[in-house]
Coordinates of C-alpha atoms in Angstrom, one line a residue:
M3 CA 76.0 60.3 208.4
R4 CA 79.6 59.7 209.5
H5 CA 81.0 63.1 208.5
S6 CA 85.3 63.6 208.3
A7 CA 87.4 65.3 211.6
S8 CA 88.2 67.6 209.1
E9 CA 84.2 68.7 208.0
V10 CA 83.5 68.3 211.9
E11 CA 86.0 71.3 212.5
A12 CA 85.2 73.2 209.5
G13 CA 81.5 73.1 210.1
R14 CA 77.8 72.2 212.6
Y15 CA 78.1 68.9 212.3
D16 CA 76.5 66.6 214.6
Y17 CA 78.7 63.1 214.3
E18 CA 78.8 60.0 216.4
Y19 CA 81.7 59.5 219.1
K20 CA 82.2 56.4 221.0
N21 CA 83.5 57.6 224.8
E22 CA 85.5 56.0 227.8
N23 CA 82.0 53.4 228.0
G24 CA 82.7 52.6 225.0
N25 CA 78.5 54.4 224.5
E26 CA 78.0 55.7 221.0
G27 CA 75.7 58.3 220.3
Y28 CA 75.5 61.5 218.6
V29 CA 76.2 65.4 219.8
E30 CA 73.6 67.8 219.2
Q31 CA 76.0 70.4 219.5
P32 CA 79.3 71.3 217.6
V33 CA 81.9 69.9 219.1
I34 CA 85.3 71.4 217.3
V35 CA 89.0 69.3 218.0
G36 CA 92.0 71.2 218.7
A37 CA 90.2 74.7 220.1
A38 CA 91.7 76.7 222.7
T39 CA 89.7 79.0 222.9
V40 CA 86.4 79.9 221.7
A41 CA 86.2 82.7 219.2
E42 CA 89.2 79.6 217.5
A43 CA 86.0 77.0 217.8
E44 CA 82.7 79.2 216.9
G45 CA 85.7 80.6 213.8
R46 CA 84.5 85.0 214.9
G47 CA 85.6 86.5 217.4
G48 CA 88.9 88.3 217.9
D49 CA 91.1 86.5 220.5
M50 CA 92.1 87.1 223.6
H51 CA 94.7 87.9 225.7
R52 CA 96.7 86.8 229.0
G53 CA 97.0 89.6 231.2
L54 CA 95.2 89.3 234.8
K55 CA 97.6 88.5 237.6
S56 CA 96.3 85.7 240.6
R57 CA 95.9 89.2 242.6
H58 CA 94.1 91.4 240.0
I59 CA 91.6 88.6 239.8
Q60 CA 90.9 88.0 244.0
F61 CA 90.8 91.6 243.8
L62 CA 88.5 91.6 240.7
A63 CA 85.6 90.1 242.9
L64 CA 86.2 92.2 246.0
G65 CA 85.7 94.9 244.3
G66 CA 82.6 93.8 242.6
A67 CA 81.2 91.5 245.4
I68 CA 82.0 95.5 248.3
G69 CA 80.1 97.9 247.0
T70 CA 77.6 100.7 248.2
G71 CA 75.6 97.7 249.6
L72 CA 77.4 97.3 252.2
F73 CA 78.0 100.8 253.3
V74 CA 75.0 102.2 252.7
G75 CA 73.2 99.4 251.2
S76 CA 73.3 97.3 255.4
G77 CA 72.2 100.9 257.0
G78 CA 68.7 100.4 255.6
I79 CA 67.9 96.8 256.5
L80 CA 69.2 97.2 259.8
A81 CA 66.6 100.4 259.9
L82 CA 63.4 97.6 258.2
V83 CA 64.1 94.7 260.7
G84 CA 66.8 95.0 263.4
P85 CA 70.6 93.5 264.0
A86 CA 69.8 90.2 264.7
P87 CA 68.3 89.9 260.8
L88 CA 71.0 92.0 259.2
F89 CA 73.2 89.7 260.1
M90 CA 71.5 86.2 260.4
A91 CA 71.0 87.5 256.5
Y92 CA 74.8 88.1 255.6
L93 CA 75.3 85.2 257.0
S94 CA 73.4 83.4 255.1
M95 CA 74.0 84.7 251.8
M96 CA 77.6 84.2 252.2
L97 CA 77.2 79.7 252.4
V98 CA 74.5 80.7 249.1
V99 CA 77.8 82.3 247.1
W100 CA 80.0 80.4 249.1
N101 CA 78.1 77.6 246.7
M102 CA 78.3 79.7 243.5
M103 CA 81.6 80.0 243.3
N104 CA 82.5 76.4 244.2
I105 CA 80.6 75.4 241.6
L106 CA 82.2 78.1 238.5
A107 CA 85.0 77.3 240.0
E108 CA 85.1 73.9 239.6
I109 CA 83.5 74.2 235.7
V110 CA 86.3 77.2 234.4
T111 CA 89.1 74.9 235.8
Y112 CA 88.9 72.5 234.4
L113 CA 88.0 74.9 231.4
P114 CA 89.6 78.0 230.9
M115 CA 89.1 78.7 227.7
K116 CA 90.1 82.3 225.7
G117 CA 86.3 84.1 225.5
I118 CA 84.8 81.4 228.4
T119 CA 81.4 83.1 230.0
I120 CA 78.1 81.2 232.0
P121 CA 76.1 81.5 229.2
Y122 CA 79.3 79.3 226.7
F123 CA 78.6 76.7 229.2
V124 CA 74.8 76.9 229.2
K125 CA 75.0 76.7 225.6
R126 CA 77.9 73.8 226.1
F127 CA 76.0 71.1 229.1
V128 CA 72.5 72.6 229.3
D129 CA 70.5 73.7 225.9
P130 CA 70.6 77.0 223.3
S131 CA 68.0 78.5 224.9
L132 CA 68.4 78.6 227.8
A133 CA 71.9 80.3 227.4
F134 CA 70.3 82.9 225.1
A135 CA 67.7 84.1 228.0
V136 CA 71.0 83.8 230.3
G137 CA 73.5 85.7 228.3
W138 CA 71.1 88.6 227.7
N139 CA 70.0 88.6 231.0
Y140 CA 73.5 88.4 232.9
W141 CA 74.4 92.0 230.3
Y142 CA 71.2 93.7 231.1
A143 CA 72.0 93.0 235.2
Y144 CA 75.8 94.2 234.7
A145 CA 74.6 97.2 232.3
I146 CA 72.4 98.2 234.1
L147 CA 74.8 98.2 237.6
V148 CA 77.2 100.1 236.2
A149 CA 75.1 102.8 235.9
A150 CA 73.6 102.5 239.4
E151 CA 78.2 103.0 240.6
A152 CA 78.1 106.1 238.5
T153 CA 75.1 107.7 240.2
A154 CA 76.6 106.2 243.6
G155 CA 79.4 108.0 243.5
S156 CA 78.0 111.2 241.7
I157 CA 75.6 111.7 245.0
L158 CA 78.8 110.9 247.3
L159 CA 81.1 113.7 245.6
D160 CA 77.7 116.1 246.0
Y161 CA 78.0 115.2 249.8
W162 CA 81.1 117.6 250.0
E163 CA 78.4 120.4 248.5
T164 CA 80.7 121.2 245.5
P165 CA 79.4 123.6 243.1
V166 CA 79.4 121.2 240.6
P167 CA 76.4 119.8 238.7
A168 CA 75.5 115.5 239.5
A169 CA 75.5 115.2 235.8
V170 CA 79.3 116.1 235.6
W171 CA 80.7 113.9 238.2
I172 CA 78.4 110.5 236.3
A173 CA 80.4 111.6 232.7
I174 CA 84.2 111.8 235.1
F175 CA 82.7 108.5 236.7
L176 CA 82.4 106.7 232.9
V177 CA 84.7 108.1 231.1
V178 CA 87.2 106.6 233.6
I179 CA 86.0 103.4 234.1
L180 CA 85.8 103.2 230.4
F181 CA 89.0 104.3 230.0
L182 CA 90.4 101.7 232.5
N183 CA 88.3 98.8 230.3
I184 CA 89.0 100.3 227.3
V185 CA 93.5 100.1 226.8
A186 CA 94.2 96.5 228.0
V187 CA 93.0 93.9 230.2
G188 CA 96.2 94.8 232.2
V189 CA 95.7 98.0 233.0
F190 CA 92.5 97.4 233.5
G191 CA 93.5 95.0 235.9
E192 CA 95.7 96.7 238.4
A193 CA 93.1 99.7 238.6
E194 CA 90.9 97.3 240.0
F195 CA 93.8 95.8 242.6
W196 CA 93.9 99.5 244.3
F197 CA 90.9 100.2 243.8
A198 CA 90.3 97.2 245.8
S199 CA 93.4 97.5 248.2
I200 CA 92.0 101.4 249.3
K201 CA 88.6 99.2 249.9
F202 CA 90.2 96.6 252.0
L203 CA 92.3 99.0 254.3
T204 CA 89.5 101.0 255.3
I205 CA 87.0 98.7 255.9
M206 CA 89.4 96.7 257.6
G207 CA 89.7 99.6 259.8
L208 CA 86.3 100.0 260.2
I209 CA 85.6 97.3 261.6
I210 CA 88.2 97.4 264.7
L211 CA 87.3 101.1 265.7
G212 CA 83.4 99.0 265.7
F213 CA 85.3 96.6 268.4
V214 CA 87.1 99.8 269.8
I215 CA 83.4 101.6 270.3
M216 CA 81.2 98.5 271.3
L217 CA 84.1 98.2 273.7
G218 CA 84.4 101.5 275.0
G219 CA 86.4 103.6 273.4
S220 CA 84.8 106.4 272.3
P221 CA 85.8 109.6 272.2
N222 CA 82.6 111.2 274.4
D223 CA 80.8 109.7 277.0
Q224 CA 77.9 106.9 275.7
G225 CA 80.8 104.6 277.9
R226 CA 81.2 99.6 276.7
L227 CA 78.2 100.3 273.7
G228 CA 78.4 96.1 274.4
F229 CA 75.1 94.8 272.9
R230 CA 73.3 97.5 273.8
Y231 CA 71.5 98.4 271.2
W232 CA 70.3 94.5 271.3
K233 CA 68.3 94.7 274.1
D234 CA 67.1 99.1 273.7
P235 CA 65.7 99.0 270.6
G236 CA 65.5 94.9 270.4
A237 CA 67.3 92.0 268.2
F238 CA 64.7 91.8 265.7
T239 CA 61.8 94.1 264.3
P240 CA 59.0 92.6 263.1
Y241 CA 58.2 92.5 259.6
L242 CA 54.1 93.3 259.0
V243 CA 53.3 90.7 261.9
D244 CA 54.2 90.7 265.3
G245 CA 55.0 88.3 267.2
N246 CA 57.6 85.0 266.4
T247 CA 56.7 85.0 262.3
G248 CA 57.3 88.8 261.9
K249 CA 60.3 87.2 263.6
F250 CA 61.0 84.9 260.5
L251 CA 59.9 87.1 257.9
A252 CA 62.2 89.9 259.6
Y253 CA 65.1 88.0 258.7
W254 CA 63.6 86.3 255.6
T255 CA 62.8 89.8 254.4
A256 CA 66.2 91.0 254.8
F257 CA 68.0 87.9 253.5
V258 CA 66.2 88.8 249.9
R259 CA 67.9 92.2 250.3
A260 CA 71.4 91.4 251.1
G261 CA 71.3 89.2 247.9
F262 CA 72.0 92.9 246.4
A263 CA 75.0 93.3 248.3
F264 CA 76.1 89.8 246.6
I265 CA 74.6 89.2 243.2
T266 CA 77.2 88.7 240.5
S267 CA 80.2 88.8 242.7
P268 CA 81.5 85.4 242.2
E269 CA 80.9 85.5 238.5
L270 CA 83.7 88.0 238.2
I271 CA 85.9 85.3 238.9
A272 CA 84.7 83.4 236.5
L273 CA 84.2 85.7 234.3
A274 CA 87.9 86.5 233.9
A275 CA 89.5 83.3 234.0
G276 CA 90.1 82.9 230.3
E277 CA 92.2 86.4 230.3
T278 CA 94.5 85.2 233.6
I279 CA 97.2 83.7 233.8
A280 CA 98.3 80.2 234.8
P281 CA 94.0 79.4 235.4
R282 CA 94.4 76.2 237.3
R283 CA 97.3 77.4 240.2
N284 CA 95.3 81.5 240.1
I285 CA 91.1 80.9 239.6
P286 CA 91.9 77.5 242.6
K287 CA 93.1 80.5 245.4
A288 CA 90.4 83.6 244.2
A289 CA 88.0 81.2 244.5
R290 CA 89.6 79.7 248.5
R291 CA 89.9 83.3 250.1
F292 CA 87.2 85.2 248.3
V293 CA 84.2 84.0 250.0
W294 CA 87.1 83.9 254.0
R295 CA 86.7 87.8 253.0
L296 CA 83.8 88.1 251.8
A297 CA 82.4 86.4 255.7
I298 CA 85.2 88.6 257.4
F299 CA 84.1 92.0 256.1
Y300 CA 80.5 91.2 255.5
G301 CA 79.9 89.6 258.9
F302 CA 82.1 91.5 261.1
G303 CA 80.9 93.8 259.0
S304 CA 76.6 93.6 259.5
F305 CA 77.4 92.6 263.6
I306 CA 79.8 96.0 264.3
I307 CA 76.7 98.2 262.9
G308 CA 73.9 96.6 264.5
V309 CA 76.4 96.9 267.8
I310 CA 76.9 100.7 267.2
V311 CA 73.8 101.5 265.8
P312 CA 69.9 101.7 267.0
S313 CA 67.6 100.8 264.5
N314 CA 65.7 103.5 264.9
D315 CA 68.0 106.4 264.1
S316 CA 66.4 108.1 262.4
R317 CA 69.2 109.1 260.0
L318 CA 68.4 105.2 258.0
L319 CA 65.6 105.9 257.1
S320 CA 66.8 109.2 255.1
P321 CA 66.2 109.4 251.3
T322 CA 68.9 109.9 249.5
S323 CA 71.9 107.2 249.7
N324 CA 74.9 109.4 250.9
A325 CA 77.3 108.9 253.4
T326 CA 75.2 110.0 255.8
A327 CA 72.7 106.9 255.1
S328 CA 76.1 104.7 255.7
P329 CA 75.5 103.1 259.3
F330 CA 79.4 103.4 259.7
V331 CA 79.1 107.5 259.6
I332 CA 76.6 107.9 261.4
G333 CA 78.3 105.0 264.4
I334 CA 81.3 107.1 264.1
S335 CA 79.1 110.6 264.7
R336 CA 77.1 108.7 267.6
A337 CA 80.4 108.3 269.1
G338 CA 82.1 111.1 269.1
I339 CA 85.0 110.8 266.5
K340 CA 85.5 114.3 263.8
G341 CA 86.4 114.6 260.7
L342 CA 86.7 111.2 260.1
N343 CA 82.8 110.8 258.1
H344 CA 84.8 112.4 255.0
V345 CA 86.8 109.7 254.7
I346 CA 84.7 107.3 255.3
N347 CA 82.9 109.5 252.3
A348 CA 85.5 109.3 250.5
A349 CA 86.6 104.8 251.2
I350 CA 82.4 104.5 249.3
L351 CA 83.5 106.9 247.0
T352 CA 86.5 104.6 245.9
S353 CA 83.7 101.2 246.6
A354 CA 81.8 102.3 244.0
W355 CA 84.1 103.5 241.3
S356 CA 85.4 100.0 241.8
A357 CA 82.6 97.5 241.5
G358 CA 81.7 99.7 238.6
N359 CA 85.1 98.8 236.4
A360 CA 84.2 95.5 238.1
F361 CA 80.9 95.6 236.2
L362 CA 81.8 96.8 233.3
F363 CA 84.1 94.3 233.2
S364 CA 82.3 91.4 233.4
G365 CA 79.5 92.9 231.3
S366 CA 81.0 93.2 227.8
R367 CA 83.1 89.7 227.9
V368 CA 79.4 88.1 228.2
L369 CA 78.8 90.3 225.4
Y370 CA 81.2 89.2 223.5
G371 CA 81.2 86.2 224.6
M372 CA 77.0 86.2 222.8
A373 CA 78.9 87.6 219.9
L374 CA 81.8 84.6 219.6
T375 CA 78.4 81.9 220.0
G376 CA 76.3 83.2 217.6
D377 CA 73.9 85.0 220.3
A378 CA 74.7 89.0 219.1
P379 CA 75.9 90.3 216.7
R380 CA 78.8 89.2 215.3
V381 CA 80.3 92.8 215.7
F382 CA 80.6 92.4 219.5
G383 CA 83.0 89.6 219.4
R384 CA 85.5 92.3 217.8
T385 CA 89.3 92.3 219.5
N386 CA 91.6 95.0 220.0
R387 CA 95.3 94.5 219.0
N388 CA 95.8 94.3 223.2
G389 CA 93.1 91.6 223.4
V390 CA 89.9 93.7 224.3
P391 CA 86.9 93.5 222.9
Y392 CA 86.0 97.3 222.1
M393 CA 82.8 96.8 220.2
A394 CA 81.2 95.0 223.1
V395 CA 82.7 97.2 226.5
L396 CA 81.0 100.3 224.8
M397 CA 78.0 98.4 224.2
T398 CA 77.7 97.8 227.5
W399 CA 79.2 101.3 228.5
S400 CA 76.6 103.5 226.5
I401 CA 73.4 101.0 228.7
G402 CA 75.7 103.6 232.0
L403 CA 74.5 106.4 230.6
L404 CA 71.2 105.8 232.2
A405 CA 72.7 107.5 235.4
F406 CA 72.0 110.1 233.3
L407 CA 68.8 109.5 234.6
N408 CA 69.4 110.5 238.1
V409 CA 69.6 114.3 237.1
S410 CA 65.9 114.6 237.1
N411 CA 63.8 113.1 240.2
T412 CA 61.3 110.9 238.0
G413 CA 64.2 109.8 236.0
A414 CA 66.1 108.4 239.2
Q415 CA 63.2 107.0 240.0
V416 CA 63.1 104.8 237.1
F417 CA 66.6 104.0 237.6
T418 CA 65.8 103.0 241.3
W419 CA 63.3 100.5 240.3
F420 CA 65.4 99.3 237.1
S421 CA 68.3 99.3 239.5
N422 CA 65.8 96.7 241.5
I423 CA 65.1 94.5 238.9
S424 CA 68.7 93.5 238.1
T425 CA 69.0 91.7 241.7
I426 CA 65.5 89.3 240.5
S427 CA 68.1 89.2 237.6
G428 CA 70.9 87.7 239.6
F429 CA 69.4 84.9 241.6
I430 CA 68.4 83.7 238.0
A431 CA 71.0 83.4 236.7
W432 CA 72.4 81.0 239.5
I433 CA 68.7 79.3 239.4
V434 CA 70.5 78.5 235.6
C435 CA 74.1 78.3 236.9
M436 CA 73.3 76.1 239.2
I437 CA 71.3 73.4 237.2
T438 CA 74.6 73.7 234.6
Y439 CA 76.8 72.7 237.6
I440 CA 74.2 69.3 237.1
R441 CA 74.5 68.7 233.3
F442 CA 78.9 69.0 233.8
R443 CA 79.2 67.2 236.8
K444 CA 76.9 64.2 235.1
A445 CA 78.9 64.3 231.9
L446 CA 81.9 64.2 233.6
V447 CA 80.5 61.2 235.5
Y448 CA 78.9 58.5 232.4
N449 CA 82.1 59.4 230.7
N450 CA 84.7 58.5 234.1
L451 CA 86.3 61.9 234.0
L452 CA 84.8 63.0 237.7
H453 CA 88.9 62.0 238.7
T454 CA 90.1 64.4 236.4
L455 CA 88.8 67.6 238.0
P456 CA 91.4 70.1 239.0
F457 CA 89.6 71.7 241.8
A458 CA 87.1 69.7 243.3
T459 CA 85.2 71.2 245.7
P460 CA 83.7 69.8 249.2
F461 CA 79.8 68.6 249.8
Q462 CA 79.1 68.4 246.3
P463 CA 76.7 67.8 245.1
Y464 CA 74.2 67.7 248.0
F465 CA 75.6 71.5 248.1
V466 CA 74.9 72.5 244.9
Y467 CA 70.6 71.1 245.3
V468 CA 69.5 72.5 248.2
T469 CA 70.7 76.2 247.8
L470 CA 68.9 75.9 244.4
V471 CA 66.0 75.4 246.7
I472 CA 66.8 78.7 248.1
V473 CA 67.6 80.8 245.4
S474 CA 64.7 79.4 243.7
L475 CA 62.3 80.3 247.3
L476 CA 64.7 83.5 246.7
T477 CA 63.8 84.7 243.6
L478 CA 59.6 83.5 244.1
T479 CA 59.4 85.3 247.4
N480 CA 61.0 87.8 246.7
G481 CA 58.6 90.4 246.2
F482 CA 55.9 88.9 249.5
Q483 CA 55.8 92.0 251.0
V484 CA 52.9 92.9 248.0
F485 CA 50.4 90.3 248.9
F486 CA 50.0 91.4 252.4
P487 CA 46.7 93.6 253.9
S488 CA 47.5 97.5 252.9
Q489 CA 51.1 96.6 251.7
W490 CA 50.0 96.9 248.0
S491 CA 51.9 98.0 245.3
V492 CA 51.8 98.0 241.2
S493 CA 55.6 99.2 240.8
S494 CA 57.2 97.8 243.5
F495 CA 55.3 93.5 242.6
L496 CA 57.0 94.8 238.5
A497 CA 60.3 95.1 240.6
A498 CA 60.2 92.1 242.0
Y499 CA 58.0 89.9 239.4
I500 CA 58.7 91.4 235.7
T501 CA 62.2 90.4 235.3
L502 CA 61.2 86.0 235.5
P503 CA 58.6 87.1 232.4
V504 CA 61.1 88.9 230.5
F505 CA 63.4 85.8 231.1
L506 CA 60.2 83.0 229.8
A507 CA 60.0 85.5 226.8
L508 CA 63.2 84.9 226.3
Y509 CA 64.0 81.1 226.3
I510 CA 60.1 80.1 225.4
G511 CA 60.9 82.8 222.0
H512 CA 63.8 81.2 221.3
K513 CA 63.1 77.5 221.2
I514 CA 60.3 78.4 219.6
W515 CA 61.8 80.3 216.3
F516 CA 65.7 77.6 216.7
R517 CA 62.9 73.9 217.5
T518 CA 65.8 73.9 219.9
K519 CA 65.0 70.6 222.2
F520 CA 64.4 70.7 225.7
A521 CA 67.8 70.1 226.9
I522 CA 71.4 67.9 225.6
R523 CA 70.9 64.8 226.8
I524 CA 73.5 63.9 228.6
E525 CA 75.0 61.0 227.2
N526 CA 75.8 64.0 224.1
I527 CA 77.0 66.1 226.5
D528 CA 81.1 67.1 225.1
V529 CA 82.7 67.6 227.8
L530 CA 86.1 67.4 226.4
S531 CA 86.4 69.7 223.5
G532 CA 89.6 72.0 224.6
K533 CA 90.5 70.2 227.6
K534 CA 93.6 68.6 226.0
E535 CA 95.1 71.8 225.4
M536 CA 93.4 73.1 228.5
D537 CA 96.8 71.1 229.9
E538 CA 98.7 71.4 228.2
L539 CA 98.5 74.8 228.6
C540 CA 98.5 74.9 231.8
G541 CA 100.6 71.3 232.4
Q542 CA 103.8 74.1 230.8
D543 CA 103.0 76.4 234.3
I544 CA 106.3 76.6 236.5
E545 CA 105.0 77.7 240.0
P546 CA 107.4 80.4 241.5
V547 CA 109.3 79.8 244.8
P548 CA 110.1 82.3 247.0
K549 CA 113.6 83.6 247.6
N550 CA 112.9 85.2 251.2
W551 CA 110.3 85.2 253.2
A552 CA 109.0 88.8 252.1
Q553 CA 108.5 87.2 248.6
R554 CA 107.1 83.9 250.3
A555 CA 104.2 86.4 252.4
W556 CA 103.9 88.7 248.9
F557 CA 102.4 85.2 246.8
W558 CA 100.2 84.2 249.3
V559 CA 98.4 86.9 249.9
A560 CA 99.1 87.7 245.6

């Protein structure tokens, strides 16, 4: 049955269409012609504002990617498997993240509509049931990470042994990030820029200092380190078994654990695209520089850690995740540098605050987008006069109150268990992102629109297939150690694998309830709605021309 254009715009109808190849078919999802925002297309929710500048989104992704995973988590990997697997794992994970950043940037620069989220694209290009499952999976992961960073912040503040209870520090941490997220997106972006700038300068300083210590510039008499600790106690600490098999397992477990430091970070730029000024100019710039910055920080950072700290240093095995467990602080203390530990602790605190700020932003935008598409209650689609989805922010922030579980020892154990689950949630989300990109690209090829991509990245689509296999293996084997003799642990098994049946339950339950098809047919995938409006919007963008060398340098950086 053919419907008029007005009927199609007013409701959810399948209607006949003809693409550029002259092929006819039926659109299985609503196509709303002339909509420039998701809220307008879906007929629900408030509008958002484009208040994020280039420097805001660049440092937003940086702030979310560089947190306690690098400063503290890397020390745990070093103690477990040695410096070589640590370095190799971070390099390997950076290739995965590079692919994720590229494919997400391609999609969001093609359609940088206000209100877009990754679940929105999954629903549009793949399947509504998969979008429902991955949307709640994303939201859960981000909300739990807010609580994780709030807990880390309270522990880092307790490093100075203040008489203030941990619950007070958690409350202060949460109230500050709520304020920054609820006022206006421009305020949030500015705060994130300065948070991440402090982190950027601190890490660069630590890397330079690490090379100085490595080359013999320590105040004490430890001399020129070179690769001393790669020889004794050794570059590899075989994991579970001896020999080359143990070395490979050491690398693989480091690869899995390195995911925590990177998980959900590429999505931060994608989620901000709808609120970004000149998205087709600024999103590609942020995407290209994001991976290079990660390469510097995680590549050089993980290398330096393995050079200045031996893997058998007992302080790496500290049961408390405070600054004394940071390999940077341990290396500085071994070099005899006094007083710098407080500076580093303050920098780690800033990184936790920055990451928590970014995760609250991302989680609220996922929930807002789901409300627009009907996968979450409509109340979460409301925005205030500054274009902030305040109800989604409040709901996501409320999950961060789980950080108060850490006031008791038992609560802390439960909370750590949930935090581990969020890492696997991130791996599952990456798998769905790659499936979505494959479908998106096939639809572009079918409609002869591949050449219209505003931002095309190298090695596609081959690279995404390779990465899809790797991330799938990481997801399935992330808890492989529990199957070894004497390694079985119910809590470890559940932390590694319970997310898989939960995700499948959401997916299958939605599919049974709504009786959706397995997937939208390639010929029926909508790659046109909103494109004309985005072309016109971005066509009005005029790139600023620097007037002098200072402006030229600033425009390049920011």
